[in-house]
Short mmCIF file of C-alpha atoms and ligand atoms in Angstrom, two decimals:
data_model
loop_
_atom_site.label_atom_id
_atom_site.label_comp_id
_atom_site.label_asym_id
_atom_site.label_seq_id
_atom_site.Cartn_x
_atom_site.Cartn_y
_atom_site.Cartn_z
CA MET U 1 -20.14 -10.50 -0.44
CA ILE U 2 -17.26 -8.12 -0.83
CA SER U 3 -15.34 -6.61 2.40
CA VAL U 4 -15.09 -3.06 3.13
CA ASP U 5 -11.51 -3.02 2.31
CA GLY U 6 -12.12 -4.62 -1.03
CA ALA U 7 -14.92 -2.21 -1.83
CA LEU U 8 -12.97 0.73 -1.07
CA LYS U 9 -10.07 -0.38 -3.31
CA ALA U 10 -12.65 -1.06 -6.15
CA VAL U 11 -13.95 2.26 -5.61
CA LEU U 12 -10.61 4.35 -5.81
CA GLY U 13 -9.57 1.49 -8.76
CA ALA U 14 -12.27 3.20 -10.90
CA VAL U 15 -11.93 7.07 -10.05
CA LYS U 16 -9.02 7.82 -12.43
CA GLY U 17 -8.00 10.76 -11.38
CA THR U 18 -8.95 14.66 -11.14
CA LEU U 19 -10.96 16.42 -13.54
CA GLY U 20 -8.33 19.04 -14.58
CA THR U 21 -7.75 22.26 -13.10
CA GLU U 22 -9.04 25.85 -13.75
CA ASP U 23 -7.70 29.29 -12.56
CA VAL U 24 -9.79 30.72 -9.74
CA HIS U 25 -9.78 34.29 -8.52
CA ILE U 26 -8.40 34.81 -5.13
CA LEU U 27 -11.66 35.28 -3.02
CA ASP U 28 -13.26 32.04 -4.80
CA LEU U 29 -10.70 30.02 -3.46
CA PRO U 30 -11.35 29.40 0.00
CA GLY U 31 -12.38 25.69 0.15
CA ARG U 32 -10.94 24.38 -3.05
CA VAL U 33 -8.06 22.26 -3.59
CA LEU U 34 -4.64 23.63 -4.65
CA ALA U 35 -3.31 22.08 -8.02
CA GLU U 36 0.09 23.58 -7.89
CA ASP U 37 3.19 24.27 -5.59
CA ILE U 38 3.51 27.66 -4.94
CA TYR U 39 6.81 29.18 -4.64
CA SER U 40 7.66 32.60 -3.45
CA ARG U 41 8.98 35.17 -5.78
CA CYS U 42 9.35 37.62 -3.28
CA ASP U 43 10.71 38.22 0.25
CA ILE U 44 8.52 38.89 2.90
CA PRO U 45 8.57 41.26 4.48
CA SER U 46 10.65 42.53 1.27
CA PHE U 47 12.33 45.24 3.63
CA ASP U 48 14.13 45.45 6.99
CA TYR U 49 11.45 47.16 9.41
CA SER U 50 11.01 48.23 12.84
CA ALA U 51 8.67 46.14 15.15
CA MET U 52 8.40 48.90 17.63
CA ASP U 53 7.98 52.71 18.31
CA GLY U 54 10.80 54.47 19.13
CA TYR U 55 14.34 55.80 17.56
CA ALA U 56 16.25 53.94 15.17
CA VAL U 57 19.88 54.31 16.38
CA ARG U 58 24.21 52.73 16.05
CA SER U 59 24.05 50.45 18.72
CA SER U 60 27.21 51.35 19.37
CA ASP U 61 26.33 54.82 20.39
CA ILE U 62 24.13 53.75 23.35
CA LYS U 63 26.50 51.36 24.79
CA GLY U 64 26.31 51.31 28.64
CA ALA U 65 22.82 53.62 28.37
CA SER U 66 20.73 53.22 31.82
CA GLY U 67 17.96 54.53 33.80
CA ASP U 68 20.50 56.96 35.58
CA ASN U 69 22.86 57.46 32.43
CA GLY U 70 21.00 58.76 29.62
CA ILE U 71 22.80 59.24 26.26
CA ARG U 72 21.92 61.88 24.37
CA LEU U 73 21.61 61.98 20.45
CA GLU U 74 20.42 64.56 17.73
CA VAL U 75 17.27 63.38 15.89
CA ALA U 76 17.61 63.47 12.54
CA GLY U 77 14.08 62.89 11.16
CA GLU U 78 11.39 60.51 11.55
CA PHE U 79 10.21 57.41 9.19
CA ARG U 80 6.90 56.72 9.81
CA ALA U 81 5.44 53.13 7.89
CA GLY U 82 4.70 54.45 3.94
CA GLY U 83 6.58 57.96 4.86
CA ASP U 84 9.44 59.98 3.91
CA ILE U 85 12.68 57.66 4.10
CA SER U 86 15.57 60.05 3.18
CA ALA U 87 17.21 60.82 6.69
CA LYS U 88 20.27 58.62 7.92
CA VAL U 89 21.63 57.61 11.28
CA SER U 90 25.40 58.40 11.45
CA GLU U 91 27.46 58.67 14.48
CA GLY U 92 25.47 60.82 17.67
CA ARG U 93 22.27 60.57 15.66
CA ALA U 94 18.95 58.87 15.65
CA VAL U 95 15.70 58.59 13.84
CA ARG U 96 12.58 58.92 15.48
CA ILE U 97 10.70 55.91 14.13
CA MET U 98 7.47 54.30 14.11
CA THR U 99 6.25 50.52 13.71
CA GLY U 100 6.25 48.99 10.16
CA ALA U 101 8.86 51.88 9.01
CA PRO U 102 12.24 50.68 6.94
CA ILE U 103 15.35 51.25 9.10
CA PRO U 104 17.20 54.35 8.11
CA GLN U 105 20.78 53.74 6.60
CA GLY U 106 23.07 53.54 9.08
CA ALA U 107 20.78 52.11 12.00
CA ASP U 108 21.65 48.92 13.24
CA ALA U 109 18.92 48.42 16.20
CA VAL U 110 15.65 50.42 17.46
CA VAL U 111 14.95 51.79 21.56
CA MET U 112 11.57 51.58 22.35
CA VAL U 113 10.22 54.95 22.64
CA GLU U 114 9.50 54.21 26.51
CA ASN U 115 13.03 54.03 27.29
CA THR U 116 13.93 57.54 25.72
CA LYS U 117 12.81 61.02 26.66
CA ALA U 118 12.95 63.71 23.63
CA ALA U 119 13.12 67.61 23.79
CA GLY U 120 14.03 70.19 21.51
CA GLY U 121 15.34 68.06 18.19
CA ILE U 122 17.53 66.05 21.30
CA VAL U 123 16.48 62.21 22.51
CA GLU U 124 17.90 61.25 25.63
CA VAL U 125 17.99 57.04 25.74
CA PHE U 126 18.06 55.18 28.87
CA GLU U 127 19.17 51.52 27.72
CA GLU U 128 21.46 49.84 25.42
CA VAL U 129 20.31 47.51 22.40
CA GLU U 130 21.80 44.70 20.89
CA ARG U 131 22.58 44.98 17.25
CA GLY U 132 19.43 44.11 15.24
CA GLU U 133 17.15 44.73 18.24
CA ASN U 134 13.66 45.47 17.37
CA ILE U 135 14.07 45.22 13.82
CA ARG U 136 12.04 42.57 11.48
CA LEU U 137 14.44 41.56 8.72
CA ALA U 138 13.60 41.33 4.91
CA GLY U 139 12.79 37.56 4.30
CA GLU U 140 12.67 36.84 7.83
CA ASP U 141 8.73 35.28 7.22
CA ILE U 142 9.11 33.87 3.93
CA ARG U 143 12.20 33.79 1.46
CA ASN U 144 12.14 34.75 -2.10
CA GLY U 145 12.32 30.62 -3.56
CA ASP U 146 10.57 29.31 -0.78
CA LEU U 147 7.76 26.38 -1.24
CA VAL U 148 5.07 28.17 0.22
CA LEU U 149 1.94 25.87 -0.36
CA GLY U 150 2.03 22.51 -1.75
CA ASN U 151 -0.34 20.73 -4.09
CA GLY U 152 -3.60 18.96 -2.54
CA ILE U 153 -4.22 21.34 0.18
CA ILE U 154 -7.86 22.50 0.80
CA LEU U 155 -7.27 26.93 0.89
CA ASN U 156 -8.21 28.55 3.35
CA SER U 157 -8.25 32.18 5.24
CA ALA U 158 -4.00 31.68 5.94
CA HIS U 159 -3.51 30.48 2.77
CA ILE U 160 -5.54 33.35 1.07
CA GLY U 161 -3.59 36.06 3.08
CA ILE U 162 -0.13 34.43 1.83
CA LEU U 163 -1.15 34.82 -1.60
CA ALA U 164 -2.31 38.20 -1.43
CA SER U 165 0.96 38.97 0.54
CA MET U 166 2.81 37.85 -2.61
CA GLY U 167 0.68 39.67 -5.18
CA LEU U 168 -0.77 36.47 -6.35
CA SER U 169 -4.72 37.43 -6.88
CA SER U 170 -5.54 33.62 -8.32
CA ALA U 171 -4.08 30.19 -8.20
CA ARG U 172 -4.73 26.80 -9.89
CA VAL U 173 -7.26 24.30 -8.43
CA SER U 174 -8.69 21.07 -9.22
CA LYS U 175 -11.73 21.54 -10.95
CA MET U 176 -14.73 20.15 -8.80
CA PRO U 177 -16.49 17.33 -9.51
CA ARG U 178 -20.51 17.73 -10.15
CA VAL U 179 -22.22 15.19 -8.25
CA ALA U 180 -25.76 13.92 -9.13
CA ILE U 181 -28.01 13.26 -6.37
CA LEU U 182 -31.22 11.17 -6.96
CA ALA U 183 -33.59 9.94 -4.38
CA THR U 184 -35.77 6.97 -5.31
CA GLY U 185 -38.99 5.70 -3.76
CA ASP U 186 -42.84 5.76 -4.20
CA GLU U 187 -43.16 6.90 -0.53
CA VAL U 188 -40.54 9.74 -0.80
CA ILE U 189 -42.18 13.64 -0.91
CA ALA U 190 -40.63 16.64 -0.65
CA ILE U 191 -39.77 18.16 2.63
CA GLU U 192 -42.42 20.93 2.10
CA ASP U 193 -45.44 18.34 2.05
CA GLU U 194 -47.82 17.27 4.80
CA ILE U 195 -46.64 13.95 6.17
CA ASN U 196 -49.01 11.01 6.31
CA PRO U 197 -49.01 7.15 6.97
CA GLY U 198 -46.47 5.65 4.82
CA LYS U 199 -44.62 8.79 3.33
CA VAL U 200 -41.25 9.87 4.29
CA ARG U 201 -39.81 13.14 3.70
CA ASN U 202 -36.95 13.21 1.08
CA SER U 203 -33.93 13.77 3.82
CA ASN U 204 -31.57 11.92 2.09
CA ALA U 205 -30.94 14.14 -0.84
CA TYR U 206 -30.34 16.98 1.99
CA SER U 207 -27.80 15.08 3.77
CA LEU U 208 -26.38 13.99 0.58
CA TYR U 209 -26.12 17.56 -0.84
CA VAL U 210 -24.46 19.00 2.28
CA GLN U 211 -21.87 16.16 2.49
CA VAL U 212 -21.07 16.68 -1.40
CA LYS U 213 -20.29 20.18 -0.86
CA GLU U 214 -18.21 19.71 2.31
CA SER U 215 -16.35 16.82 0.11
CA GLY U 216 -15.56 19.94 -2.42
CA GLY U 217 -18.29 18.84 -5.03
CA ILE U 218 -20.70 20.69 -6.76
CA PRO U 219 -24.35 18.96 -5.65
CA VAL U 220 -26.55 18.86 -8.29
CA ASN U 221 -30.47 17.63 -6.86
CA LYS U 222 -32.08 15.31 -9.66
CA GLY U 223 -35.08 15.12 -7.69
CA VAL U 224 -36.91 11.53 -6.89
CA ALA U 225 -37.53 8.86 -9.30
CA ARG U 226 -40.24 6.61 -8.64
CA ASP U 227 -39.87 2.89 -7.90
CA SER U 228 -40.56 1.67 -11.67
CA ARG U 229 -37.91 0.96 -14.55
CA GLU U 230 -39.35 3.86 -16.59
CA SER U 231 -39.14 6.67 -13.68
CA LEU U 232 -35.79 5.16 -12.98
CA ARG U 233 -34.25 4.98 -16.55
CA ASP U 234 -35.00 8.40 -17.51
CA ALA U 235 -34.12 9.89 -13.96
CA LEU U 236 -31.23 7.96 -14.13
CA LYS U 237 -30.15 8.79 -17.69
CA SER U 238 -30.70 12.51 -16.36
CA CYS U 239 -27.91 12.03 -14.09
CA LEU U 240 -25.27 11.20 -16.73
CA ASP U 241 -24.27 14.85 -17.55
CA CYS U 242 -22.79 14.81 -13.77
CA ASP U 243 -19.08 13.30 -12.99
CA ILE U 244 -20.45 11.47 -9.98
CA ILE U 245 -23.66 9.69 -9.72
CA VAL U 246 -25.05 9.10 -5.85
CA ALA U 247 -28.57 7.31 -5.76
CA SER U 248 -30.29 6.55 -2.58
CA GLY U 249 -32.61 3.49 -2.11
CA GLY U 250 -33.62 0.86 -4.53
CA VAL U 251 -30.50 -1.22 -4.06
CA SER U 252 -32.38 -4.16 -1.55
CA MET U 253 -33.72 -7.37 -2.13
CA GLY U 254 -37.15 -5.71 -2.52
CA GLU U 255 -39.96 -6.34 -5.51
CA TYR U 256 -39.53 -2.57 -6.49
CA ASP U 257 -35.53 -2.09 -6.11
CA TYR U 258 -35.27 -1.77 -9.54
CA VAL U 259 -32.14 0.53 -9.67
CA LYS U 260 -29.16 -2.44 -10.46
CA ASP U 261 -31.28 -3.59 -13.06
CA VAL U 262 -31.90 -0.30 -15.05
CA MET U 263 -28.63 0.51 -14.24
CA LYS U 264 -27.02 -2.39 -15.70
CA GLU U 265 -29.55 -1.88 -18.80
CA LEU U 266 -28.38 1.40 -19.46
CA GLY U 267 -24.56 0.08 -19.57
CA MET U 268 -23.38 0.06 -15.65
CA ASP U 269 -20.32 -2.08 -15.49
CA GLU U 270 -21.28 -3.53 -11.85
CA LYS U 271 -18.02 -3.96 -9.17
CA PHE U 272 -19.78 -4.65 -6.27
CA TRP U 273 -23.78 -5.02 -5.12
CA LYS U 274 -23.40 -6.17 -1.25
CA VAL U 275 -20.80 -4.92 1.28
CA ALA U 276 -19.94 -6.99 4.79
CA MET U 277 -20.86 -3.74 6.73
CA ARG U 278 -23.30 -2.17 9.02
CA PRO U 279 -25.28 -0.31 8.35
CA GLY U 280 -25.48 0.30 4.54
CA LYS U 281 -24.92 -3.75 3.31
CA PRO U 282 -26.80 -3.33 0.38
CA ASN U 283 -24.63 -1.12 -1.88
CA LEU U 284 -24.35 -1.08 -5.52
CA PHE U 285 -21.02 0.41 -7.17
CA GLY U 286 -20.04 0.61 -10.65
CA THR U 287 -19.06 2.63 -13.59
CA ILE U 288 -20.89 4.14 -16.49
CA ALA U 289 -19.43 5.95 -19.29
CA GLY U 290 -16.23 5.84 -16.66
CA LYS U 291 -18.13 7.51 -14.21
CA PRO U 292 -18.48 6.26 -10.97
CA PHE U 293 -22.33 5.34 -10.05
CA PHE U 294 -22.96 4.82 -6.27
CA GLY U 295 -26.38 3.13 -5.16
CA LEU U 296 -26.41 3.56 -1.62
CA PRO U 297 -29.13 2.23 0.51
CA GLY U 298 -32.34 4.53 1.35
CA ASN U 299 -32.03 4.38 5.07
CA PRO U 300 -30.92 7.94 6.01
CA VAL U 301 -28.36 6.70 8.06
CA SER U 302 -27.01 3.82 5.62
CA THR U 303 -27.05 6.45 2.96
CA MET U 304 -24.51 8.84 4.82
CA ILE U 305 -22.33 6.39 6.33
CA GLY U 306 -22.21 4.74 2.67
CA PHE U 307 -21.27 7.99 1.36
CA GLU U 308 -18.54 8.64 4.18
CA VAL U 309 -17.09 5.37 3.46
CA PHE U 310 -17.33 5.19 -0.10
CA VAL U 311 -17.99 8.43 -1.91
CA ARG U 312 -16.10 10.86 0.03
CA PRO U 313 -12.99 9.04 -0.54
CA ALA U 314 -13.83 8.87 -4.18
CA MET U 315 -13.84 12.49 -4.00
CA MET U 316 -10.98 13.21 -2.32
CA LYS U 317 -8.80 11.43 -5.19
CA MET U 318 -10.79 13.05 -7.85
CA THR U 319 -10.03 16.54 -6.46
CA GLY U 320 -6.64 15.38 -5.73
CA CYS U 321 -6.90 16.37 -2.31
CA ARG U 322 -4.09 15.12 -0.03
CA VAL U 323 -5.35 16.04 3.49
CA GLY U 324 -9.05 15.13 3.27
CA GLU U 325 -8.86 11.77 5.29
CA ARG U 326 -10.70 11.62 8.34
CA LYS U 327 -8.62 11.31 11.78
CA GLU U 328 -8.81 7.93 13.22
CA VAL U 329 -7.57 7.48 16.77
CA GLU U 330 -7.67 4.56 19.00
CA ALA U 331 -9.93 5.28 22.23
CA LEU U 332 -11.20 3.50 25.38
CA LEU U 333 -14.49 1.96 25.24
CA GLU U 334 -16.65 3.42 27.81
CA GLU U 335 -19.41 0.41 27.47
CA ASP U 336 -19.87 -2.95 25.93
CA ILE U 337 -20.66 -3.35 22.35
CA LYS U 338 -22.37 -6.48 20.86
CA THR U 339 -21.53 -6.75 16.47
CA LYS U 340 -21.79 -9.66 14.38
CA LYS U 341 -18.97 -11.54 12.85
CA GLY U 342 -18.21 -11.23 9.20
CA LEU U 343 -19.73 -7.46 9.22
CA ARG U 344 -17.60 -4.46 9.96
CA PHE U 345 -19.54 -2.16 12.06
CA PHE U 346 -19.64 1.81 11.95
CA ILE U 347 -21.28 2.68 15.30
CA ARG U 348 -22.44 6.29 15.93
CA ALA U 349 -20.19 7.67 18.79
CA ARG U 350 -19.28 10.69 21.11
CA THR U 351 -15.52 10.35 21.17
CA ARG U 352 -14.17 13.10 23.71
CA TRP U 353 -10.18 13.43 25.09
CA ASN U 354 -10.28 12.72 28.82
CA ASN U 355 -7.28 13.06 31.04
CA GLY U 356 -4.41 12.13 28.19
CA GLY U 357 -6.29 10.17 25.93
CA TYR U 358 -9.90 9.56 23.84
CA VAL U 359 -12.52 7.86 25.60
CA THR U 360 -15.91 6.91 23.19
CA LYS U 361 -19.29 5.93 23.91
CA THR U 362 -22.03 4.96 21.37
CA THR U 363 -24.83 7.57 21.24
CA GLY U 364 -27.57 5.37 21.60
CA PRO U 365 -29.96 3.07 19.30
CA GLN U 366 -28.24 2.25 15.87
CA GLY U 367 -31.16 1.62 13.75
CA SER U 368 -30.36 2.44 10.41
CA GLY U 369 -32.95 5.14 10.07
CA MET U 370 -32.28 6.70 13.07
CA LEU U 371 -30.92 10.17 12.50
CA SER U 372 -31.05 11.02 16.28
CA SER U 373 -27.86 9.04 16.82
CA MET U 374 -26.02 10.49 14.05
CA VAL U 375 -27.35 13.94 15.22
CA LYS U 376 -25.11 13.16 18.54
CA ALA U 377 -22.36 11.50 17.24
CA ASN U 378 -19.21 13.46 16.33
CA SER U 379 -17.23 10.04 15.34
CA LEU U 380 -17.94 6.46 14.42
CA ILE U 381 -16.69 3.35 16.32
CA ILE U 382 -15.00 0.98 13.53
CA VAL U 383 -15.46 -2.63 14.63
CA HIS U 384 -13.66 -4.73 12.90
CA GLU U 385 -15.36 -7.92 10.86
CA ASP U 386 -13.67 -10.54 12.69
CA ILE U 387 -14.89 -9.98 16.20
CA ASP U 388 -18.36 -10.27 17.91
CA THR U 389 -17.92 -8.00 20.97
CA VAL U 390 -15.88 -5.35 22.76
CA LYS U 391 -15.79 -5.28 26.30
CA LYS U 392 -15.78 -1.81 27.95
CA GLY U 393 -12.24 -0.63 28.98
CA SER U 394 -10.88 -2.00 25.70
CA LYS U 395 -9.29 -0.20 22.91
CA VAL U 396 -11.36 0.56 19.65
CA LYS U 397 -10.79 2.40 16.57
CA VAL U 398 -12.85 5.57 16.08
CA ARG U 399 -13.00 8.02 12.76
CA PHE U 400 -13.84 11.32 13.43
CA LEU U 401 -16.24 12.95 11.25
CA GLY U 402 -15.50 16.15 10.09
P1 LIG O 1 -34.70 1.15 0.50
O1 LIG O 1 -33.39 1.43 0.47
O2 LIG O 1 -35.42 1.93 -0.95
O3 LIG O 1 -35.51 -0.35 0.36
O4 LIG O 1 -35.27 2.18 1.39
C1 LIG O 1 -35.10 1.91 2.93
C2 LIG O 1 -35.73 2.69 3.88
O5 LIG O 1 -34.90 4.33 3.71
C3 LIG O 1 -37.06 2.89 3.68
O6 LIG O 1 -37.71 3.25 4.86
C4 LIG O 1 -37.22 4.34 2.99
O7 LIG O 1 -38.59 4.90 3.30
C5 LIG O 1 -35.99 5.02 3.33
N1 LIG O 1 -35.87 6.05 2.54
C6 LIG O 1 -35.50 6.02 1.05
N2 LIG O 1 -35.34 7.22 0.37
C7 LIG O 1 -35.25 8.33 1.51
C8 LIG O 1 -34.86 9.44 1.28
N3 LIG O 1 -34.60 9.99 0.25
N4 LIG O 1 -35.01 10.05 2.37
C9 LIG O 1 -35.55 9.38 3.56
N5 LIG O 1 -35.82 8.07 3.50
C10 LIG O 1 -35.47 7.44 2.74
MG1 LIG O 2 -36.99 2.19 -1.82
#
């Protein structure tokens, strides 16, 4: 039996790298992994402009202005955002200016309109301003040549906004892996079907579908294979058009657990089959035609945690994502936990910030088929294989989910 660390190393070793890159339109970029460094090719803003509605002035003209010492300037024109910008400011003159309009030639500051009074082509100014006051300078946000976005990030709305402001309508991103999802089991029925004793709705295909999407892949539902060599052979062969294959069920010691045999027959190079962890000990991994194959155990929570621990990191490597690692923290345990030496435990938990530190407790029964405690969990407590008890009040490692 391989350790979790050894298994993860084997998985990452088998994933050779990204699947290449493609140019994608700006509106299709959210959620994609950037595959280039983006340097600005302009200053943003591209010109000095007013941060206020008011009057553009020469600060030296209004030295000493105050509430009871108004200084009068002749109004030489008006600048509004996007409007005519021919007027100039010379000694004794001001230009009425709106937020966003360029600073007129000759002016070095803006007085807020609230501190002025205008009538008949004259404005009276009641405050002095420093040179540069209320002016936003060209390039103060981003300078021409700055590294703005680094490769490996997952693009979000702010990134899209900054690309747009630089005039970029597309970017180069990593290709998304297509991930085949195959359920197995004679008892597994469609979620629309009437349930009756002995049958189980195919929830794994759905939770895996979402986990794949959330990890930057394209899920491809390959249906349900029955517990026969023929059915599995056909179904597994049909998965080979994808970049990654994820199956659930049929990898334990049961009489009808044929996934491993059939995959080996199809040419899989097996890397491991059992991992020292709970939930999810039976866990088959290998490569077939250079593609990673994950045979996760069928219990719904084992499937999800197997995905988290092994498939997700593989997908992060395959998409070149540098920011996808789950956040791990130390938290104060609020109850006693009993585990078993030799197995690494991933325990569904609710972790929260409390009085300057994280605290955590389990979300109830931890049976590997019990999705209810997964639903309540925002994290997993990770208990190392070297220990078998963790006492209330001690520190534990916690990994947040999502
Ligand atoms: P297996 O790993 O095939 O032995 O399955 C272990 C348990 O998971 C059994 O109780 C199965 O009924 C259940 N199971 C298997 N596949 C699925 C699935 N696709 N959706 C929900 N439960 C499943
Ligand atoms: Mg089964």
